[in-house]
Amino acid sequence: MTSSRPVAKSSPPQATVLRPPGAGRLSLAAVVICSTGAALAALALPAALGHTVDELLASGRIPWTGLLLCAALTAAEVVLDALVALLGGTTTAHLTARLRTAVMDRLVRAEPRHGGAIAPGDLTTRLTANAAEAAAVPVTTANAASVVLLPLGGVVGLLLIDPFSALALLLGAPAFILLLRTLVRRTADVSADYQREQALIATRLTETLDGIATVRAAHTATREHARIIEPLAALAAHGRRTWDVHGRAVGGSAVLLPLLTVLVLAVAGLRMSSGAISVGDLFAVSRYAVLSVGLGSLTGALAAISRGRTAARRLSPLLGLPPVPHRSLALPPGGPGTVRLHDVDLVRDGRPVLRAVRLTVPGGTSMAVVGRSGSGKSELAAVAGRLTDPDAGTVTLDGVELDGVDPARLREEIAFAFARPALLGTTVEDTIAFGARTPSAAEVRAAARAARADGFVALLPLGYRTPLEHAPLSGGEYQRLGLARAFAHAGRLLILDDATSSLDTVTEAHIQRALAARAGTGTRLVVAHRVSSAASADRVVWLENGSVRAVGRHDDLWSDPAYRAVFTAESGARTEAEAGAAPRGPGAAGPVRADGETP
């Protein structure tokens, strides 16, 4: 697979964060319509009240028509505002759920290394708090339109009733605009700092919870507590800055806006005393003055939008992750599972991890991958099963390049088991059945027996139906459930990445016999740290500094002291007797060249 692989095109990530889907746009349109209707009703009410007052003073009779109109406008404003609150809340909830789903979908579809580049605590913060803040931006923006409409409509109403009163209000407009501009700029800076410290605390807390046993064993709980809460001082400082910015804006508007209101009423009072406007006009002017200085309500909306946009920038890298590409090629039916790596290079963080790897794993056989720590064993397994793509070279399964096979189909044919499996699902049975396809109950139990998991599962309160949270498991039992899951979904290729490291020798021997029983029905690639795992494989590929040093049978390679030293460094010294006693699976081949091809 080379750099010419197709890459899916998408919209700019931040635009994707803030752009609602079709149904969301309809809800936002409804929010805009309702909030605009409420604003128009609020703007019409002062004029209707002023006219009603003038009619009452002129005729001395109760103006029922005017009163009914005022009541209708008030009711319309209340009802529409209630609809805005309902539609806005539900729309924000739906957008938040959609945004979180979109981020998770990108993470799942991308190569695992992309998600692993972000600390779990930071990722949790982005998916929870940051996603909620970013998803609130469209509704807040839709409401902001009506918030702007009210003061602008108030100014227009003042101009229509008395231009001099409107002029008095406009004298303070430049100062207020400057206040809002400063608020938006400073809120964005403070929000970015606050969200960064928030993510750091979550990351440290997650790290400690993952290693809680080590913390307890080392008696370092006090030190860990101090390390976790250390960023709280900076977080508190950023929080105080946030309230300082908001408080200055609110305080400034609390001083400026009442002064403007008093000034407008003073001018309107003088105009009424001179006979330029009526009592009803004065009443309407007072109401429009209140609406005009309602620009102060923009401070909260602008601050929320600024925080949401900052949160969206934290989500953008996740939404920009490229999905694993494919060309919808089909694997040949009934293929034996032959795996070939041809001139494969892999680079991580600027460092070559695999170098020009050439390797063939014949279908139906088993191959152990051995080497010192950092030699590229797990990376080779990941490339062979397409958990990651090489930077150069090709990887094929039964003659078809892996980047051409539909990912869903590929996961039906390739199963993985890891040293630290993630147990997903509600019950023990769900965990074993979790995968691209759902095996039958009989297949689940057969897989558990093959992984030597059926014994401890039978002792659980509800057996296979026991909820995972009620199933206390040791490290070895975790691994056996992970192995059972892999066995239940094994297709033409089964990859075990140090998946027996926590098992005792008796259980491991049983697992090796279960793997040997698959000879001829599927290919097995085993990352091995134990001599017994390497000895039980048909062939061994020996990696050194990311390159293939040799490929051959274990007992043939064992004569090389450097090969024996690999196991001494990795898992302790093993005697030659132990190495020779381990069974070797059928189909073992003689020595081959270092490039993995049969001579």
XYZ file of C-alpha atoms in Angstrom:
599
model
C 0.000 0.000 0.000
C 1.523 3.279 -1.039
C 0.822 6.968 -0.686
C -1.523 6.774 -3.676
C -4.313 5.324 -1.539
C -7.621 7.187 -1.962
C -8.537 9.643 0.750
C -12.131 10.570 1.466
C -12.974 14.218 0.912
C -14.889 16.100 3.532
C -15.910 19.575 4.594
C -13.628 21.638 6.835
C -13.821 20.000 10.282
C -14.864 23.092 12.236
C -17.612 23.832 9.708
C -18.829 20.259 10.218
C -18.951 20.807 13.981
C -21.104 23.928 13.742
C -23.273 22.911 10.758
C -26.459 21.047 11.734
C -27.939 18.272 9.541
C -31.140 18.631 7.508
C -33.521 17.886 10.393
C -31.488 20.146 12.647
C -31.745 22.991 10.138
C -35.531 22.656 10.161
C -35.561 22.843 13.973
C -33.287 25.872 13.884
C -35.555 27.501 11.324
C -38.467 26.909 13.697
C -36.434 28.458 16.531
C -35.663 31.493 14.374
C -39.323 31.861 13.337
C -40.629 31.558 16.898
C -37.981 33.836 18.410
C -38.508 36.385 15.637
C -42.275 36.233 16.173
C -41.784 36.741 19.911
C -39.501 39.713 19.208
C -41.997 41.259 16.789
C -44.781 40.833 19.341
C -42.584 42.506 21.961
C -41.830 45.360 19.555
C -45.492 45.871 18.636
C -46.626 45.910 22.275
C -45.237 49.381 23.281
C -46.891 51.034 20.270
C -50.189 49.279 21.061
C -49.967 50.284 24.736
C -49.158 53.906 23.865
C -52.069 54.095 21.436
C -54.388 52.543 24.051
C -53.292 55.071 26.668
C -53.897 57.986 24.289
C -57.328 56.611 23.371
C -58.245 56.233 27.044
C -57.190 59.802 27.856
C -58.944 61.245 24.804
C -62.306 59.479 25.157
C -62.481 58.632 28.852
C -63.862 55.185 27.932
C -62.168 51.788 28.260
C -60.548 50.964 24.871
C -61.442 47.275 24.759
C -60.055 46.773 21.255
C -56.667 48.144 22.276
C -56.674 46.137 25.496
C -57.484 42.918 23.623
C -54.716 43.635 21.135
C -52.223 44.201 23.964
C -53.358 40.969 25.645
C -52.980 39.037 22.386
C -49.476 40.417 21.815
C -48.467 39.538 25.385
C -49.852 36.001 25.037
C -48.124 35.542 21.681
C -44.793 36.626 23.167
C -45.138 34.225 26.112
C -46.201 31.257 23.969
C -43.514 31.823 21.351
C -40.816 32.233 24.002
C -41.943 28.930 25.534
C -41.695 27.262 22.126
C -38.211 28.718 21.662
C -37.123 27.228 24.993
C -38.612 23.826 24.097
C -37.316 23.690 20.524
C -33.953 25.137 21.501
C -33.431 22.611 24.280
C -34.401 19.572 22.226
C -32.437 20.768 19.184
C -29.315 21.324 21.277
C -29.687 17.856 22.789
C -30.047 16.261 19.340
C -27.089 18.233 17.959
C -24.963 17.221 20.941
C -25.826 13.554 20.430
C -25.128 13.832 16.697
C -21.808 15.575 17.267
C -20.648 12.984 19.793
C -21.724 10.193 17.443
C -19.873 11.827 14.536
C -16.677 12.135 16.564
C -16.910 8.528 17.757
C -17.636 7.364 14.213
C -14.506 9.133 12.954
C -12.415 7.629 15.735
C -13.691 4.118 15.028
C -13.258 4.410 11.259
C -9.743 5.843 11.490
C -6.582 3.898 12.251
C -6.374 3.084 15.988
C -3.135 5.053 16.367
C -5.012 8.305 15.705
C -7.332 7.832 18.662
C -4.454 6.608 20.789
C -2.582 9.859 20.174
C -5.015 11.671 22.502
C -4.984 10.896 26.212
C -8.207 9.143 27.369
C -9.035 11.914 29.841
C -8.608 14.602 27.199
C -10.704 12.582 24.759
C -13.441 12.193 27.380
C -13.468 15.954 27.990
C -13.799 16.657 24.290
C -16.647 14.162 23.875
C -18.574 15.466 26.903
C -18.114 19.101 27.905
C -16.598 20.378 24.644
C -19.171 18.629 22.442
C -22.048 20.075 24.493
C -20.621 23.609 24.270
C -19.985 23.354 20.538
C -23.432 21.866 19.811
C -25.115 24.780 21.620
C -23.686 27.337 19.166
C -26.315 26.956 16.376
C -29.272 27.413 18.769
C -27.546 30.260 20.603
C -26.861 31.923 17.257
C -30.468 31.450 16.176
C -31.645 33.077 19.420
C -29.091 35.855 19.055
C -30.891 37.014 15.910
C -33.972 37.891 17.947
C -31.812 39.365 20.715
C -30.371 41.763 18.121
C -33.802 42.389 16.599
C -35.261 43.706 19.863
C -32.809 46.598 20.408
C -32.681 47.439 16.722
C -36.471 47.439 16.581
C -36.506 49.575 19.720
C -34.247 52.133 18.032
C -36.503 52.138 14.956
C -39.535 52.624 17.201
C -37.843 55.590 18.880
C -36.976 57.101 15.504
C -40.592 56.803 14.347
C -41.994 58.341 17.541
C -39.350 60.951 18.316
C -35.977 61.213 16.475
C -34.529 63.378 19.283
C -35.039 60.608 21.838
C -33.452 58.117 19.431
C -30.456 60.421 18.952
C -29.907 60.533 22.714
C -29.726 56.735 22.755
C -27.341 56.519 19.811
C -24.829 58.741 21.571
C -23.810 55.786 23.770
C -23.762 53.144 21.005
C -19.984 53.341 20.208
C -19.026 52.696 23.839
C -21.318 49.685 24.042
C -20.061 48.181 20.751
C -16.485 48.478 22.040
C -17.585 46.705 25.233
C -19.042 43.779 23.271
C -15.984 43.473 21.015
C -13.650 43.247 23.998
C -15.905 40.643 25.616
C -15.844 38.318 22.595
C -12.072 38.513 22.109
C -11.154 37.960 25.754
C -13.738 35.186 26.246
C -12.223 33.132 23.413
C -8.738 33.344 24.945
C -9.899 32.492 28.464
C -12.096 29.586 27.271
C -9.197 27.949 25.409
C -7.007 28.086 28.532
C -9.808 26.786 30.774
C -10.635 23.861 28.489
C -6.958 22.904 28.234
C -6.529 22.709 32.027
C -9.838 20.840 32.321
C -8.567 18.202 29.887
C -5.262 17.889 31.804
C -7.082 17.129 35.065
C -9.264 14.516 33.338
C -6.185 12.918 31.756
C -4.322 12.617 35.048
C -7.384 11.247 36.813
C -7.881 8.596 34.127
C -4.222 7.588 34.294
C -4.440 7.133 38.062
C -7.652 5.103 37.868
C -6.112 2.829 35.232
C -3.133 2.210 37.499
C -4.946 2.245 40.838
C -3.470 -1.124 41.864
C 0.051 0.192 41.318
C -0.762 3.355 43.265
C -2.047 1.335 46.205
C 0.900 -1.059 46.101
C 3.385 1.819 46.033
C 1.458 3.731 48.720
C 1.554 6.899 46.602
C -2.113 7.902 46.836
C -1.248 11.243 48.470
C 1.294 12.030 45.776
C -1.161 11.076 43.005
C -3.878 13.185 44.613
C -1.536 16.165 44.599
C -0.572 15.503 40.968
C -4.205 15.310 39.857
C -5.321 18.497 41.601
C -2.159 20.457 40.784
C -3.769 22.034 37.652
C -6.741 23.171 39.778
C -4.883 26.366 40.689
C -4.499 27.285 37.017
C -8.087 26.158 36.325
C -9.351 28.374 39.134
C -7.309 31.274 37.785
C -8.805 30.822 34.322
C -12.271 30.533 35.887
C -11.737 33.803 37.743
C -10.571 35.386 34.496
C -13.760 34.147 32.834
C -15.945 35.709 35.508
C -13.765 38.831 35.469
C -14.301 39.239 31.732
C -18.032 38.590 32.048
C -18.306 40.748 35.169
C -16.559 43.698 33.534
C -18.891 43.443 30.548
C -22.000 43.155 32.721
C -20.753 45.860 35.061
C -19.984 48.214 32.205
C -23.388 47.623 30.636
C -25.057 47.980 34.069
C -23.621 51.490 34.316
C -23.926 52.538 30.691
C -27.404 51.251 29.855
C -29.352 52.829 32.764
C -27.655 56.147 32.020
C -28.787 55.893 28.412
C -32.306 54.997 29.540
C -32.471 58.012 31.865
C -31.117 60.246 29.122
C -33.731 59.021 26.623
C -36.584 59.497 29.141
C -35.335 62.951 30.045
C -35.339 64.028 26.399
C -38.753 62.423 25.819
C -40.154 64.159 28.937
C -38.981 67.526 27.649
C -40.486 66.746 24.258
C -43.830 65.856 25.839
C -43.867 69.026 27.961
C -43.383 71.035 24.771
C -46.283 69.238 23.120
C -44.149 67.453 20.510
C -45.284 63.998 21.670
C -48.291 62.682 23.606
C -48.511 60.881 26.920
C -49.010 57.621 25.069
C -45.921 58.364 22.984
C -43.934 58.967 26.176
C -45.118 55.608 27.506
C -44.077 53.903 24.241
C -40.719 55.698 24.285
C -40.044 54.402 27.793
C -40.756 50.831 26.654
C -38.692 51.160 23.487
C -35.809 52.629 25.494
C -35.800 49.497 27.668
C -35.815 47.290 24.571
C -33.065 49.351 22.940
C -30.665 48.996 25.834
C -31.453 45.270 25.804
C -28.223 44.885 23.854
C -26.878 43.962 27.274
C -28.473 40.514 26.876
C -26.114 39.995 23.965
C -23.177 39.650 26.368
C -24.297 36.222 27.568
C -25.089 35.008 24.047
C -21.796 36.238 22.617
C -19.833 34.673 25.472
C -21.600 31.323 24.916
C -20.924 31.457 21.160
C -17.272 32.304 21.778
C -16.869 29.373 24.211
C -18.666 27.052 21.764
C -16.413 28.016 18.867
C -13.353 27.425 21.039
C -14.729 23.982 21.932
C -15.386 23.300 18.235
C -11.717 23.922 17.497
C -10.831 21.152 19.985
C -13.192 18.758 18.186
C -12.039 19.661 14.674
C -8.910 17.453 14.667
C -11.044 14.437 15.584
C -13.611 15.126 12.882
C -10.752 15.578 10.419
C -9.399 12.058 10.955
C -9.329 10.230 7.610
C -11.301 6.968 7.477
C -9.486 3.825 6.445
C -9.888 3.786 2.641
C -10.833 0.756 0.557
C -11.767 -0.108 -3.009
C -14.506 -2.708 -2.353
C -12.477 -5.625 -3.663
C -13.599 -9.151 -2.760
C -11.530 -11.869 -1.156
C -11.589 -15.198 -3.010
C -14.140 -17.495 -1.382
C -12.688 -20.272 0.748
C -9.173 -18.828 0.629
C -6.575 -20.468 2.897
C -5.490 -17.171 4.485
C -2.080 -16.681 2.886
C -0.530 -13.411 4.070
C 2.233 -11.630 2.152
C 4.124 -8.488 3.111
C 6.205 -7.051 0.278
C 8.770 -4.306 1.003
C 6.716 -2.942 3.885
C 7.956 0.216 5.614
C 6.318 1.776 8.654
C 7.308 5.108 10.209
C 6.026 6.413 13.527
C 6.957 9.803 14.979
C 9.670 10.155 12.367
C 11.308 6.852 13.352
C 11.374 3.773 11.074
C 9.533 0.940 12.853
C 9.457 -1.607 10.011
C 12.055 -1.597 7.232
C 11.568 -3.300 3.859
C 9.834 -6.303 5.421
C 9.264 -9.218 3.059
C 7.328 -12.082 4.579
C 4.998 -14.866 3.515
C 2.762 -16.757 5.940
C 1.382 -19.788 4.059
C -2.338 -20.347 4.443
C -3.371 -22.716 7.211
C -0.039 -22.508 9.066
C 1.101 -20.699 12.175
C 3.952 -18.203 12.420
C 5.430 -16.751 15.601
C 6.847 -13.219 15.575
C 9.784 -12.821 17.956
C 12.296 -10.096 18.695
C 13.555 -7.835 21.411
C 11.372 -5.068 22.792
C 10.967 -2.324 20.187
C 11.840 -4.563 17.251
C 8.428 -3.991 15.608
C 6.537 -7.190 16.523
C 3.184 -5.586 17.393
C 3.512 -3.186 14.463
C 3.989 -6.102 12.071
C 0.881 -7.774 13.502
C -1.079 -4.523 13.144
C -0.004 -4.135 9.509
C -0.815 -7.781 8.727
C -4.355 -7.335 10.079
C -4.756 -3.781 8.765
C -5.099 -2.057 12.093
C -2.673 0.365 10.480
C -1.466 0.942 6.942
C 2.216 0.832 5.955
C 3.901 3.930 4.627
C 5.310 1.911 1.732
C 4.899 -1.583 0.327
C 1.896 -3.866 0.030
C 0.091 -6.360 2.265
C -2.114 -9.037 0.701
C -4.486 -11.687 2.016
C -5.023 -14.524 -0.447
C -3.632 -12.308 -3.191
C -5.889 -9.292 -2.516
C -4.378 -6.081 -1.157
C -5.839 -5.311 2.250
C -6.516 -1.656 1.380
C -8.854 -2.882 -1.360
C -11.127 -4.980 0.867
C -14.243 -3.532 2.458
C -13.433 -3.032 6.190
C -16.612 -4.794 7.332
C -15.788 -7.836 5.217
C -12.143 -7.738 6.329
C -13.121 -7.826 10.024
C -15.147 -10.964 9.360
C -12.000 -12.670 8.055
C -9.368 -11.338 10.500
C -9.655 -11.734 14.273
C -7.350 -10.248 16.918
C -6.557 -11.066 20.539
C -4.445 -8.687 22.620
C -2.403 -8.754 25.839
C -4.829 -6.289 27.425
C -8.185 -6.900 25.721
C -11.011 -4.391 26.081
C -14.086 -6.323 27.180
C -17.082 -4.786 25.432
C -20.667 -5.877 25.902
C -23.190 -6.157 28.714
C -22.689 -9.760 29.813
C -19.912 -12.321 29.546
C -21.698 -13.908 26.583
C -22.040 -10.506 24.892
C -18.304 -9.955 25.359
C -17.354 -13.195 23.624
C -19.927 -12.605 20.857
C -18.851 -8.966 20.292
C -17.564 -8.551 16.745
C -18.324 -7.991 13.081
C -20.730 -10.924 13.122
C -22.735 -12.433 15.983
C -21.878 -16.102 16.645
C -24.450 -18.523 17.977
C -24.641 -19.499 21.652
C -23.061 -22.861 20.781
C -20.153 -21.121 19.026
C -19.668 -18.830 22.031
C -19.412 -21.764 24.405
C -17.120 -23.715 22.087
C -14.828 -20.685 21.858
C -14.829 -20.342 25.656
C -13.849 -24.003 26.021
C -11.030 -23.583 23.514
C -9.753 -20.582 25.488
C -10.131 -22.408 28.820
C -12.633 -19.766 29.945
C -15.656 -22.026 30.453
C -14.412 -23.203 33.867
C -14.385 -19.832 35.623
C -17.451 -18.606 33.679
C -19.452 -21.545 35.081
C -18.598 -20.354 38.600
C -20.029 -16.881 38.035
C -23.470 -16.135 39.570
C -25.347 -16.272 36.269
C -22.778 -18.066 34.152
C -22.569 -16.610 30.649
C -25.413 -14.184 31.450
C -23.466 -12.573 34.312
C -23.080 -8.790 33.828
C -19.441 -7.827 33.397
C -19.528 -5.416 36.330
C -20.506 -8.349 38.565
C -17.741 -10.614 37.254
C -14.455 -10.060 39.143
C -11.753 -11.190 36.726
C -8.023 -11.700 37.057
C -5.574 -10.643 34.353
C -5.418 -14.187 33.010
C -9.217 -14.460 32.937
C -9.392 -11.186 31.023
C -7.000 -12.615 28.463
C -8.947 -15.861 28.195
C -12.169 -13.945 27.444
C -10.263 -11.965 24.823
C -8.993 -15.207 23.314
C -12.503 -16.687 23.385
C -13.794 -13.650 21.513
C -11.069 -14.095 18.885
C -11.798 -17.831 18.562
C -15.533 -17.129 18.164
C -14.820 -14.803 15.222
C -11.792 -16.516 13.692
C -11.907 -16.412 9.911
C -9.046 -17.117 7.575
C -6.525 -15.156 9.707
C -6.143 -15.132 13.506
C -3.629 -12.727 15.076
C -2.567 -13.062 18.717
C -0.551 -10.073 19.946
C 1.044 -11.362 23.161
C -2.422 -12.641 24.052
C -1.200 -15.392 26.426
C 1.267 -13.358 28.498
C -0.823 -13.582 31.708
C -1.640 -17.299 31.418
C -0.011 -20.075 33.386
C 1.981 -22.670 31.462
C -0.731 -25.333 31.667
C -3.421 -23.027 30.275
C -1.041 -21.712 27.619
C -0.300 -25.262 26.507
C -4.045 -25.901 26.164
C -4.391 -22.711 24.068
C -1.522 -23.843 21.857
C -3.260 -27.171 21.287
C -6.457 -25.302 20.382
C -4.481 -23.232 17.886
C -2.818 -26.338 16.467
C -6.271 -27.855 15.945
C -6.957 -25.007 13.485
C -4.093 -26.158 11.252
C -5.216 -26.122 7.644
C -8.430 -24.187 8.420
C -6.930 -20.781 9.149
C -3.670 -18.896 9.394
C -2.285 -17.937 12.816
C 0.143 -15.082 13.433
C 1.381 -15.042 17.028
C 3.472 -12.295 18.616
C 5.511 -14.399 21.033
C 7.561 -13.535 24.109
C 7.742 -17.076 25.512
C 9.886 -19.877 24.155
C 6.944 -22.259 24.251
C 4.851 -19.997 21.986
C 7.630 -19.777 19.407
C 8.375 -23.505 19.608
C 4.764 -24.491 18.996
C 4.525 -22.473 15.755
C 5.215 -23.945 12.335
C 7.704 -21.178 11.590
C 9.218 -18.177 13.324
C 10.003 -14.730 11.920
C 12.814 -13.077 13.875
C 12.713 -9.272 13.842
C 15.614 -7.017 14.702
C 15.370 -3.213 14.573
C 12.306 -3.437 12.343
C 13.889 -5.759 9.791
C 13.549 -9.503 9.232
C 16.757 -11.138 10.445
C 15.678 -14.713 9.772
C 12.680 -16.973 9.191
C 12.671 -20.668 10.004
C 11.723 -23.370 12.466
C 12.248 -22.562 16.109
C 14.542 -25.494 16.857
C 16.701 -24.616 13.845
C 17.014 -20.988 14.955
C 17.660 -22.019 18.559
C 21.246 -22.919 17.712
C 21.974 -19.189 17.270
C 22.980 -17.620 20.639
C 21.563 -14.262 19.524
C 18.171 -15.897 18.972
C 18.244 -17.482 22.430
C 19.188 -14.107 23.902
C 15.916 -12.669 22.574
C 13.935 -14.778 25.027
C 16.399 -14.181 27.859
C 15.872 -10.442 27.461
C 12.131 -10.654 26.921
C 10.828 -13.163 29.421
C 13.698 -14.721 31.360
C 16.051 -17.540 30.483
C 14.586 -20.807 29.202
C 16.423 -24.045 29.117
C 17.084 -25.877 25.895
C 15.138 -28.802 27.308
C 12.026 -26.649 27.712
C 12.434 -25.317 24.192
C 12.820 -28.780 22.714
C 9.905 -30.198 24.658
C 7.376 -27.743 23.242
C 5.310 -29.312 20.460
C 5.658 -28.148 16.929
C 2.539 -27.833 14.809
C 1.992 -29.660 11.550
C 3.234 -28.175 8.335
C 6.569 -27.029 9.763
C 8.951 -25.995 7.060
C 12.720 -25.920 6.920
C 14.835 -22.776 7.064
C 14.046 -19.991 4.621
C 15.789 -16.846 3.520
C 15.686 -13.733 5.689
C 13.161 -12.154 3.310
C 10.617 -14.803 4.295
C 10.455 -16.553 0.918
C 11.009 -20.315 0.605
C 14.409 -21.030 -1.007
